[in-house]
Structure formats: structure tokens, C-alpha cells
mmCIF file of C-alpha atoms and ligand atoms in Angstrom:
data_model
loop_
_atom_site.group_PDB
_atom_site.id
_atom_site.type_symbol
_atom_site.label_atom_id
_atom_site.label_comp_id
_atom_site.label_asym_id
_atom_site.label_seq_id
_atom_site.Cartn_x
_atom_site.Cartn_y
_atom_site.Cartn_z
ATOM 1 C CA MET A 1 9.775 -14.555 19.394
ATOM 2 C CA THR A 2 13.287 -15.132 19.986
ATOM 3 C CA LEU A 3 16.311 -15.576 17.923
ATOM 4 C CA GLU A 4 18.684 -16.101 20.910
ATOM 5 C CA GLY A 5 22.114 -17.547 19.741
ATOM 6 C CA LYS A 6 21.381 -17.083 16.143
ATOM 7 C CA ILE A 7 23.624 -15.424 13.694
ATOM 8 C CA ALA A 8 21.678 -13.302 11.144
ATOM 9 C CA VAL A 9 22.893 -11.731 7.843
ATOM 10 C CA VAL A 10 20.650 -8.724 6.558
ATOM 11 C CA THR A 11 21.591 -7.167 3.359
ATOM 12 C CA GLY A 12 20.628 -3.344 2.746
ATOM 13 C CA ALA A 13 20.581 -2.916 6.561
ATOM 14 C CA SER A 14 22.033 0.565 6.852
ATOM 15 C CA ARG A 15 18.444 2.128 6.035
ATOM 16 C CA GLY A 16 14.873 1.554 5.784
ATOM 17 C CA ILE A 17 13.303 -1.855 6.053
ATOM 18 C CA GLY A 18 16.619 -3.656 6.351
ATOM 19 C CA ARG A 19 17.573 -1.551 9.256
ATOM 20 C CA ALA A 20 14.394 -2.181 11.112
ATOM 21 C CA ILE A 21 14.837 -5.847 10.417
ATOM 22 C CA ALA A 22 18.579 -5.970 11.787
ATOM 23 C CA LEU A 23 17.422 -3.963 14.910
ATOM 24 C CA ARG A 24 14.444 -6.317 15.613
ATOM 25 C CA PHE A 25 16.522 -9.296 15.096
ATOM 26 C CA ALA A 26 19.123 -7.915 17.542
ATOM 27 C CA ARG A 27 16.353 -7.249 20.191
ATOM 28 C CA ALA A 28 15.126 -10.717 19.686
ATOM 29 C CA GLY A 29 18.744 -12.021 20.789
ATOM 30 C CA ALA A 30 20.337 -12.513 17.427
ATOM 31 C CA ALA A 31 23.931 -11.383 16.398
ATOM 32 C CA VAL A 32 23.652 -9.522 12.993
ATOM 33 C CA ALA A 33 26.020 -8.693 10.022
ATOM 34 C CA VAL A 34 24.953 -5.378 8.593
ATOM 35 C CA VAL A 35 25.471 -5.595 4.872
ATOM 36 C CA TYR A 36 25.597 -2.197 3.074
ATOM 37 C CA ALA A 37 26.828 -0.757 -0.227
ATOM 38 C CA SER A 38 28.045 2.607 0.573
ATOM 39 C CA ASP A 39 26.709 4.344 3.707
ATOM 40 C CA ALA A 40 29.403 3.300 6.245
ATOM 41 C CA GLU A 41 28.238 5.838 8.582
ATOM 42 C CA ARG A 42 24.495 4.727 8.821
ATOM 43 C CA ALA A 43 25.724 1.045 8.862
ATOM 44 C CA ASP A 44 27.997 1.755 11.828
ATOM 45 C CA GLU A 45 25.027 3.690 13.666
ATOM 46 C CA VAL A 46 22.697 0.439 12.980
ATOM 47 C CA CYS A 47 25.605 -1.648 14.876
ATOM 48 C CA ARG A 48 25.961 0.625 17.748
ATOM 49 C CA GLU A 49 22.106 0.536 18.271
ATOM 50 C CA ALA A 50 22.198 -3.239 18.137
ATOM 51 C CA VAL A 51 24.967 -3.383 20.530
ATOM 52 C CA GLU A 52 22.797 -1.302 22.907
ATOM 53 C CA TYR A 53 20.314 -4.223 22.789
ATOM 54 C CA GLY A 54 23.123 -6.474 24.068
ATOM 55 C CA ALA A 55 23.776 -7.865 20.450
ATOM 56 C CA ARG A 56 26.940 -8.463 18.481
ATOM 57 C CA ALA A 57 26.912 -6.500 15.216
ATOM 58 C CA THR A 58 29.294 -5.769 12.695
ATOM 59 C CA ALA A 59 29.052 -3.718 9.456
ATOM 60 C CA TYR A 60 30.059 -5.365 6.068
ATOM 61 C CA GLN A 61 30.678 -3.130 2.778
ATOM 62 C CA CYS A 62 29.568 -5.084 -0.145
ATOM 63 C CA ASP A 63 28.045 -4.745 -3.429
ATOM 64 C CA VAL A 64 25.563 -7.765 -3.415
ATOM 65 C CA SER A 65 25.503 -7.804 -7.476
ATOM 66 C CA ASP A 66 29.096 -8.708 -7.291
ATOM 67 C CA PHE A 67 29.587 -12.579 -7.168
ATOM 68 C CA GLY A 68 33.206 -12.443 -5.973
ATOM 69 C CA ALA A 69 32.628 -9.805 -3.309
ATOM 70 C CA VAL A 70 29.589 -11.560 -1.870
ATOM 71 C CA LYS A 71 31.830 -14.889 -1.501
ATOM 72 C CA ASN A 72 34.421 -12.900 0.193
ATOM 73 C CA THR A 73 32.036 -11.212 2.598
ATOM 74 C CA VAL A 74 30.008 -14.370 3.312
ATOM 75 C CA GLY A 75 33.479 -16.045 4.052
ATOM 76 C CA ALA A 76 34.411 -12.976 6.535
ATOM 77 C CA ILE A 77 31.094 -13.010 8.436
ATOM 78 C CA ARG A 78 31.303 -16.870 8.831
ATOM 79 C CA GLU A 79 34.832 -16.449 10.178
ATOM 80 C CA PHE A 80 33.788 -13.658 12.439
ATOM 81 C CA PHE A 81 30.507 -15.158 13.927
ATOM 82 C CA GLY A 82 31.413 -18.915 13.646
ATOM 83 C CA THR A 83 28.420 -19.772 11.362
ATOM 84 C CA ILE A 84 25.374 -17.998 9.620
ATOM 85 C CA ASP A 85 21.692 -19.235 10.509
ATOM 86 C CA ILE A 86 19.499 -16.518 8.842
ATOM 87 C CA LEU A 87 19.935 -14.638 5.603
ATOM 88 C CA VAL A 88 17.763 -11.787 4.691
ATOM 89 C CA ASN A 89 17.807 -10.669 1.116
ATOM 90 C CA ASN A 90 16.599 -7.011 1.666
ATOM 91 C CA ALA A 91 19.007 -4.932 -0.605
ATOM 92 C CA GLY A 92 17.348 -3.304 -3.266
ATOM 93 C CA VAL A 93 17.353 -0.242 -5.651
ATOM 94 C CA THR A 94 14.833 1.100 -8.182
ATOM 95 C CA GLY A 95 15.374 2.785 -11.497
ATOM 96 C CA ASP A 96 11.787 3.585 -12.776
ATOM 97 C CA GLY A 97 10.996 4.718 -16.228
ATOM 98 C CA LEU A 98 8.513 3.684 -18.824
ATOM 99 C CA ILE A 99 9.406 0.587 -20.993
ATOM 100 C CA MET A 100 9.753 2.436 -24.163
ATOM 101 C CA ALA A 101 12.204 4.632 -22.618
ATOM 102 C CA MET A 102 14.151 2.517 -20.123
ATOM 103 C CA LYS A 103 17.979 2.115 -20.788
ATOM 104 C CA GLU A 104 19.602 -1.186 -20.888
ATOM 105 C CA GLN A 105 21.872 -0.085 -17.926
ATOM 106 C CA SER A 106 18.939 0.680 -15.835
ATOM 107 C CA PHE A 107 17.292 -2.670 -16.465
ATOM 108 C CA ASP A 108 20.823 -4.322 -15.829
ATOM 109 C CA ARG A 109 21.392 -2.546 -12.486
ATOM 110 C CA VAL A 110 18.150 -3.180 -10.830
ATOM 111 C CA ILE A 111 17.995 -6.694 -11.811
ATOM 112 C CA GLY A 112 21.709 -7.205 -10.833
ATOM 113 C CA THR A 113 21.104 -5.948 -7.230
ATOM 114 C CA ASN A 114 17.760 -6.889 -6.509
ATOM 115 C CA LEU A 115 17.889 -10.562 -7.985
ATOM 116 C CA LYS A 116 21.149 -11.499 -8.917
ATOM 117 C CA GLY A 117 22.258 -10.031 -5.505
ATOM 118 C CA ALA A 118 19.848 -12.565 -3.573
ATOM 119 C CA PHE A 119 21.168 -15.353 -5.824
ATOM 120 C CA ASN A 120 24.649 -14.394 -4.927
ATOM 121 C CA MET A 121 24.005 -14.482 -1.202
ATOM 122 C CA ILE A 122 21.985 -17.758 -1.325
ATOM 123 C CA ARG A 123 24.744 -19.260 -3.410
ATOM 124 C CA HIS A 124 27.300 -18.619 -0.832
ATOM 125 C CA CYS A 125 25.257 -19.220 2.316
ATOM 126 C CA ALA A 126 23.538 -22.120 1.263
ATOM 127 C CA PRO A 127 26.402 -24.707 1.620
ATOM 128 C CA ILE A 128 26.644 -23.337 5.326
ATOM 129 C CA PHE A 129 23.061 -24.036 5.962
ATOM 130 C CA VAL A 130 23.303 -27.435 4.320
ATOM 131 C CA LYS A 131 26.266 -28.491 6.505
ATOM 132 C CA ASN A 132 24.379 -27.176 9.515
ATOM 133 C CA ARG A 133 21.321 -28.976 8.489
ATOM 134 C CA SER A 134 19.035 -25.857 9.259
ATOM 135 C CA GLY A 135 18.688 -22.089 8.038
ATOM 136 C CA ARG A 136 16.356 -19.708 7.036
ATOM 137 C CA ILE A 137 16.383 -17.482 3.919
ATOM 138 C CA LEU A 138 13.936 -14.591 3.578
ATOM 139 C CA ASN A 139 13.692 -12.489 0.295
ATOM 140 C CA ILE A 140 12.291 -9.082 0.349
ATOM 141 C CA SER A 141 10.216 -9.009 -2.788
ATOM 142 C CA SER A 142 7.316 -6.540 -3.560
ATOM 143 C CA VAL A 143 3.653 -6.256 -4.365
ATOM 144 C CA ALA A 144 5.210 -4.808 -7.753
ATOM 145 C CA GLY A 145 6.494 -8.244 -8.511
ATOM 146 C CA LEU A 146 2.952 -9.685 -8.186
ATOM 147 C CA SER A 147 0.648 -7.359 -9.782
ATOM 148 C CA GLY A 148 3.356 -5.312 -12.108
ATOM 149 C CA ASN A 149 3.540 -1.618 -11.872
ATOM 150 C CA ALA A 150 3.690 0.696 -14.772
ATOM 151 C CA GLY A 151 7.028 2.558 -14.802
ATOM 152 C CA GLN A 152 8.849 -0.367 -13.083
ATOM 153 C CA ALA A 153 9.487 -2.890 -15.554
ATOM 154 C CA ASN A 154 13.140 -3.566 -14.233
ATOM 155 C CA TYR A 155 12.069 -3.433 -10.595
ATOM 156 C CA ALA A 156 8.767 -5.672 -11.054
ATOM 157 C CA ALA A 157 10.627 -8.156 -13.080
ATOM 158 C CA SER A 158 13.409 -8.447 -10.343
ATOM 159 C CA LYS A 159 10.776 -8.923 -7.375
ATOM 160 C CA ALA A 160 8.643 -11.367 -9.618
ATOM 161 C CA GLY A 161 11.997 -13.113 -10.157
ATOM 162 C CA LEU A 162 12.592 -13.344 -6.593
ATOM 163 C CA VAL A 163 9.396 -15.199 -5.932
ATOM 164 C CA GLY A 164 10.519 -17.966 -8.572
ATOM 165 C CA LEU A 165 13.964 -17.988 -6.800
ATOM 166 C CA THR A 166 12.050 -18.413 -3.399
ATOM 167 C CA LYS A 167 9.850 -21.318 -4.265
ATOM 168 C CA THR A 168 12.899 -23.029 -5.992
ATOM 169 C CA VAL A 169 15.257 -22.569 -3.160
ATOM 170 C CA ALA A 170 12.223 -23.606 -0.768
ATOM 171 C CA ARG A 171 11.900 -26.814 -2.813
ATOM 172 C CA GLU A 172 15.730 -27.861 -3.209
ATOM 173 C CA LEU A 173 16.662 -27.263 0.310
ATOM 174 C CA ALA A 174 13.671 -28.408 2.435
ATOM 175 C CA SER A 175 15.059 -31.618 2.762
ATOM 176 C CA ARG A 176 18.053 -30.172 4.680
ATOM 177 C CA GLY A 177 15.677 -28.614 7.319
ATOM 178 C CA ILE A 178 16.019 -24.885 5.587
ATOM 179 C CA CYS A 179 12.988 -22.653 5.043
ATOM 180 C CA CYS A 180 13.045 -19.834 2.298
ATOM 181 C CA ASN A 181 10.239 -17.403 2.156
ATOM 182 C CA ALA A 182 9.375 -14.048 0.741
ATOM 183 C CA ILE A 183 7.712 -10.822 1.989
ATOM 184 C CA ALA A 184 5.919 -8.779 -0.574
ATOM 185 C CA PRO A 185 5.580 -5.270 0.878
ATOM 186 C CA GLY A 186 3.210 -2.592 -0.559
ATOM 187 C CA LEU A 187 4.126 0.940 0.157
ATOM 188 C CA ILE A 188 6.464 1.434 3.159
ATOM 189 C CA SER A 189 8.005 4.633 4.456
ATOM 190 C CA THR A 190 11.625 4.860 3.653
ATOM 191 C CA ASP A 191 14.046 6.890 1.705
ATOM 192 C CA MET A 192 13.155 4.597 -1.361
ATOM 193 C CA THR A 193 9.479 5.825 -1.379
ATOM 194 C CA ALA A 194 10.254 9.313 0.200
ATOM 195 C CA LYS A 195 10.405 10.974 -3.456
ATOM 196 C CA LEU A 196 7.089 9.396 -4.592
ATOM 197 C CA ASP A 197 3.964 11.590 -4.559
ATOM 198 C CA ASP A 198 1.997 9.017 -2.564
ATOM 199 C CA GLY A 199 -1.312 10.894 -2.391
ATOM 200 C CA GLY A 200 -3.054 8.664 -5.291
ATOM 201 C CA ILE A 201 -1.261 5.436 -3.856
ATOM 202 C CA VAL A 202 -2.552 5.925 -0.402
ATOM 203 C CA ARG A 203 -6.114 6.302 -1.744
ATOM 204 C CA ALA A 204 -5.789 2.773 -3.262
ATOM 205 C CA ILE A 205 -4.771 1.354 0.041
ATOM 206 C CA PRO A 206 -7.771 -0.228 1.753
ATOM 207 C CA LEU A 207 -6.163 0.438 5.168
ATOM 208 C CA GLY A 208 -5.754 3.956 4.153
ATOM 209 C CA ARG A 209 -1.988 4.530 5.088
ATOM 210 C CA VAL A 210 1.501 3.878 4.044
ATOM 211 C CA GLY A 211 3.316 1.016 6.080
ATOM 212 C CA ARG A 212 6.202 1.432 8.635
ATOM 213 C CA PRO A 213 9.562 -0.445 8.371
ATOM 214 C CA ASP A 214 9.041 -1.935 11.754
ATOM 215 C CA GLU A 215 5.810 -3.428 10.874
ATOM 216 C CA VAL A 216 7.721 -5.286 8.190
ATOM 217 C CA ALA A 217 10.427 -6.225 10.605
ATOM 218 C CA GLU A 218 7.876 -7.925 12.938
ATOM 219 C CA LEU A 219 6.782 -10.320 10.063
ATOM 220 C CA ALA A 220 10.425 -10.880 9.034
ATOM 221 C CA LEU A 221 11.142 -11.968 12.466
ATOM 222 C CA PHE A 222 8.176 -14.471 12.703
ATOM 223 C CA LEU A 223 9.266 -15.940 9.297
ATOM 224 C CA CYS A 224 12.776 -16.560 10.577
ATOM 225 C CA CYS A 225 12.193 -17.821 14.063
ATOM 226 C CA GLU A 226 11.162 -21.390 15.268
ATOM 227 C CA LEU A 227 7.624 -20.717 15.300
ATOM 228 C CA SER A 228 7.333 -20.634 11.411
ATOM 229 C CA GLY A 229 9.211 -23.673 11.044
ATOM 230 C CA TYR A 230 6.438 -25.310 8.851
ATOM 231 C CA ILE A 231 6.129 -22.451 6.408
ATOM 232 C CA THR A 232 8.376 -22.487 3.416
ATOM 233 C CA GLY A 233 8.218 -21.405 -0.180
ATOM 234 C CA GLU A 234 5.469 -18.921 0.844
ATOM 235 C CA VAL A 235 5.052 -15.152 -0.212
ATOM 236 C CA VAL A 236 3.284 -13.083 2.415
ATOM 237 C CA ARG A 237 2.108 -9.621 1.455
ATOM 238 C CA ILE A 238 2.159 -6.521 3.993
ATOM 239 C CA ASP A 239 0.646 -3.844 2.004
ATOM 240 C CA GLY A 240 -2.499 -2.594 3.848
ATOM 241 C CA GLY A 241 -4.637 -4.656 1.341
ATOM 242 C CA LEU A 242 -3.182 -2.998 -1.658
ATOM 243 C CA ALA A 243 -2.594 -5.922 -3.968
ATOM 244 C CA MET A 244 -5.396 -8.417 -2.817
HETATM 245 P P1 NAP B 301 16.087 2.034 0.805
HETATM 246 O O1 NAP B 301 15.786 2.863 1.989
HETATM 247 O O2 NAP B 301 16.423 2.697 -0.320
HETATM 248 O O3 NAP B 301 17.497 1.226 1.564
HETATM 249 C C1 NAP B 301 18.217 0.416 0.510
HETATM 250 C C2 NAP B 301 19.424 -0.472 1.241
HETATM 251 O O4 NAP B 301 19.877 -1.139 0.244
HETATM 252 C C3 NAP B 301 20.366 0.406 1.748
HETATM 253 O O5 NAP B 301 20.733 -0.232 2.999
HETATM 254 C C4 NAP B 301 21.424 0.445 0.827
HETATM 255 O O6 NAP B 301 22.657 0.577 1.055
HETATM 256 C C5 NAP B 301 21.276 -0.990 0.381
HETATM 257 N N1 NAP B 301 21.828 -1.314 -1.101
HETATM 258 C C6 NAP B 301 21.313 -0.925 -2.217
HETATM 259 N N2 NAP B 301 22.124 -1.270 -3.326
HETATM 260 C C7 NAP B 301 22.864 -2.394 -2.578
HETATM 261 C C8 NAP B 301 23.889 -3.220 -3.305
HETATM 262 N N3 NAP B 301 24.202 -3.251 -4.483
HETATM 263 N N4 NAP B 301 24.647 -3.941 -2.319
HETATM 264 C C9 NAP B 301 24.255 -4.097 -1.089
HETATM 265 N N5 NAP B 301 23.364 -3.285 -0.487
HETATM 266 C C10 NAP B 301 22.705 -2.262 -1.345
HETATM 267 O O7 NAP B 301 15.064 0.677 0.661
HETATM 268 P P2 NAP B 301 14.075 0.235 1.377
HETATM 269 O O8 NAP B 301 12.726 1.157 1.099
HETATM 270 O O9 NAP B 301 14.116 -0.026 2.799
HETATM 271 O O10 NAP B 301 13.835 -1.081 0.632
HETATM 272 C C11 NAP B 301 14.310 -2.116 1.267
HETATM 273 C C12 NAP B 301 13.758 -3.461 0.494
HETATM 274 O O11 NAP B 301 12.468 -3.460 0.516
HETATM 275 C C13 NAP B 301 14.150 -3.347 -1.250
HETATM 276 O O12 NAP B 301 14.425 -4.551 -1.636
HETATM 277 C C14 NAP B 301 12.932 -2.818 -1.766
HETATM 278 O O13 NAP B 301 12.837 -3.124 -3.147
HETATM 279 C C15 NAP B 301 11.845 -3.496 -0.783
HETATM 280 N N6 NAP B 301 10.539 -2.950 -0.931
HETATM 281 C C16 NAP B 301 10.404 -1.668 -0.471
HETATM 282 C C17 NAP B 301 9.412 -1.002 -0.465
HETATM 283 C C18 NAP B 301 9.062 0.557 0.039
HETATM 284 O O14 NAP B 301 7.725 0.802 -0.202
HETATM 285 N N7 NAP B 301 9.814 0.909 0.688
HETATM 286 C C19 NAP B 301 8.111 -1.736 -0.991
HETATM 287 C C20 NAP B 301 8.121 -3.096 -1.503
HETATM 288 C C21 NAP B 301 9.562 -3.809 -1.251
HETATM 289 P P3 NAP B 301 23.571 2.029 1.341
HETATM 290 O O15 NAP B 301 22.675 2.714 2.478
HETATM 291 O O16 NAP B 301 24.842 1.884 1.844
HETATM 292 O O17 NAP B 301 23.263 2.926 -0.100
#
């Protein structure tokens, strides 16, 4: 699987799943724009590692929930790399709590980053893809968006929203040679899940273990390379069987 000559933008690429995707894409020959919220040091580390693989890589600080900031960042990425071929909307946050106690601010923050963030990125990248008559969009959803999850009304709603966004964008842009898909991971070992007491959840996973970021990255690579050019509007679970 190769991405030789492609320019990829990965949001939330300073850590976890996004980092693994950016580095896997770099190893596959892509140039990568590493978008992050606040952790400049770790984003720079990802870029250094990508450069060791022979890739061009630059970090961009951008709050994806901010429409204007995303517009400027996509403009800067396009100016630096010349174009954009692949967009991975991976940036995400949680703000768990039961529905009866969930604060409005927590709901807005999670929807703003996870769902509106993806909209903002697609909104500003799509004209570039349409002009090129090609492009790949990959949204990182979650099994929580497929099945719901007690204590995650905001998060599950944002991730379910991404499924609707994925299918709509896939329908709207298919005639321009653009594919849009989603990945729905189960429990993956990252900072986001480090604080969870996962004993009970692991027992519910048929494969009996949590997943690794590099396993998600391999699937992301497949969905963004030429081999998968006849797949669009699809949501692929990678969850050890948790949500089947
Ligand atoms: P993580 O380790 O917590 O990393 C989150 C990343 O998102 C960081 O790079 C962070 O940047 C960035 N980010 C957060 N808010 C942002 C914003 N407003 N603008 C731009 N970037 C922002 O998360 P992860 O576990 O790798 O998860 C990655 C994605 O997979 C998320 O969408 C998550 O919902 C989804 N997912 C994860 C799991 C899991 O089990 N881990 C399961 C299903 C789905 P900074 O480093 O600068 O803060």
C-alpha cells in the first residue's frame, strides 16, 4: 500500500491514533501536515519521526472547532505543500457524564471538536479536492456512535453525527472522484483511554484485548490508498468484535 507523492492532513496527530496514522502515512510515502491543539512538543516529535522516514512533515497548531482558524490552517497547508490529497479527521475529545448531570458546556465542547471540527475541515478541503477531481476523506468515529454508551451522550452523539456526515459527503462528492469513509474503533490503547478502568470492557471484547493505534493506522492507510478506490460512504469497525 503506497501513498507516494500524496499530501495528507491528519488532525489530532500529536498523540495516539492520529500520531500512528500520520507516521504510517509518512512511511507509505506521503507528506504529512500534523494538526494539533496544544501539544507543540509532541507534534514536532511526530514531524521529526516522519522526516526520518523520508517524508516532508510540518506541524500546524489549530483548534479544529474554530471555523476561521481551520480556514487559515488549510490555506497555509495548501500554500506550503502545493495541494491536499487526503484529509483524516481524527481530532477528538471526551467529556463523560450521565445525561442528568451533563453540563451544556461539556456537550458543546465535545460536539464542537468532534463533529463541527470535521465539518470545518471538510468544508475547507473539499474545494481543493473538487478542483483536483480526486481526494480522500476519512473520519474517525467510534463504536459509541453506533451503539451508544452510557455516560457518553455528548461523545456518542458526535460520533453518530460523523456517520451521517460521512455518508452525506460521500454522496455529494462521489461524482468528483472523492471518497469519504469512516472508521469506528472500539477500545484502543491511547491517552484518551488510559484513565479508564478497562477490566470490565476487555471481558466484553470477543478478541479479549484492547486494540493498538498502529492497527487503526493500517486500516486508515488502506482506506486512503488507491486499492480502496471503490469504497465510499462506508463505516468500518475495528473493535475486536465489541460492537458486532
Ligand atoms: P488522544 O490520545 O486523546 O489524542 C487526541 C488528539 O486530538 C491530540 O492530538 C489532540 O491534540 C487533538 N485535539 C484535541 N482537541 C483538538 C482540537 N480542538 N483541535 C485540534 N486537535 C485537537 O485521542 P485518541 O485516543 O488517539 O483518539 C483519536 C480519535 O479516535 C478521537 O476522535 C477519538 O474519539 C477516536 N476514538 C478513540 C478510541 C480509543 O479507544 N482511544 C476509540 C474510538 C474512537 P493535543 O495533543 O495538542 O492536545
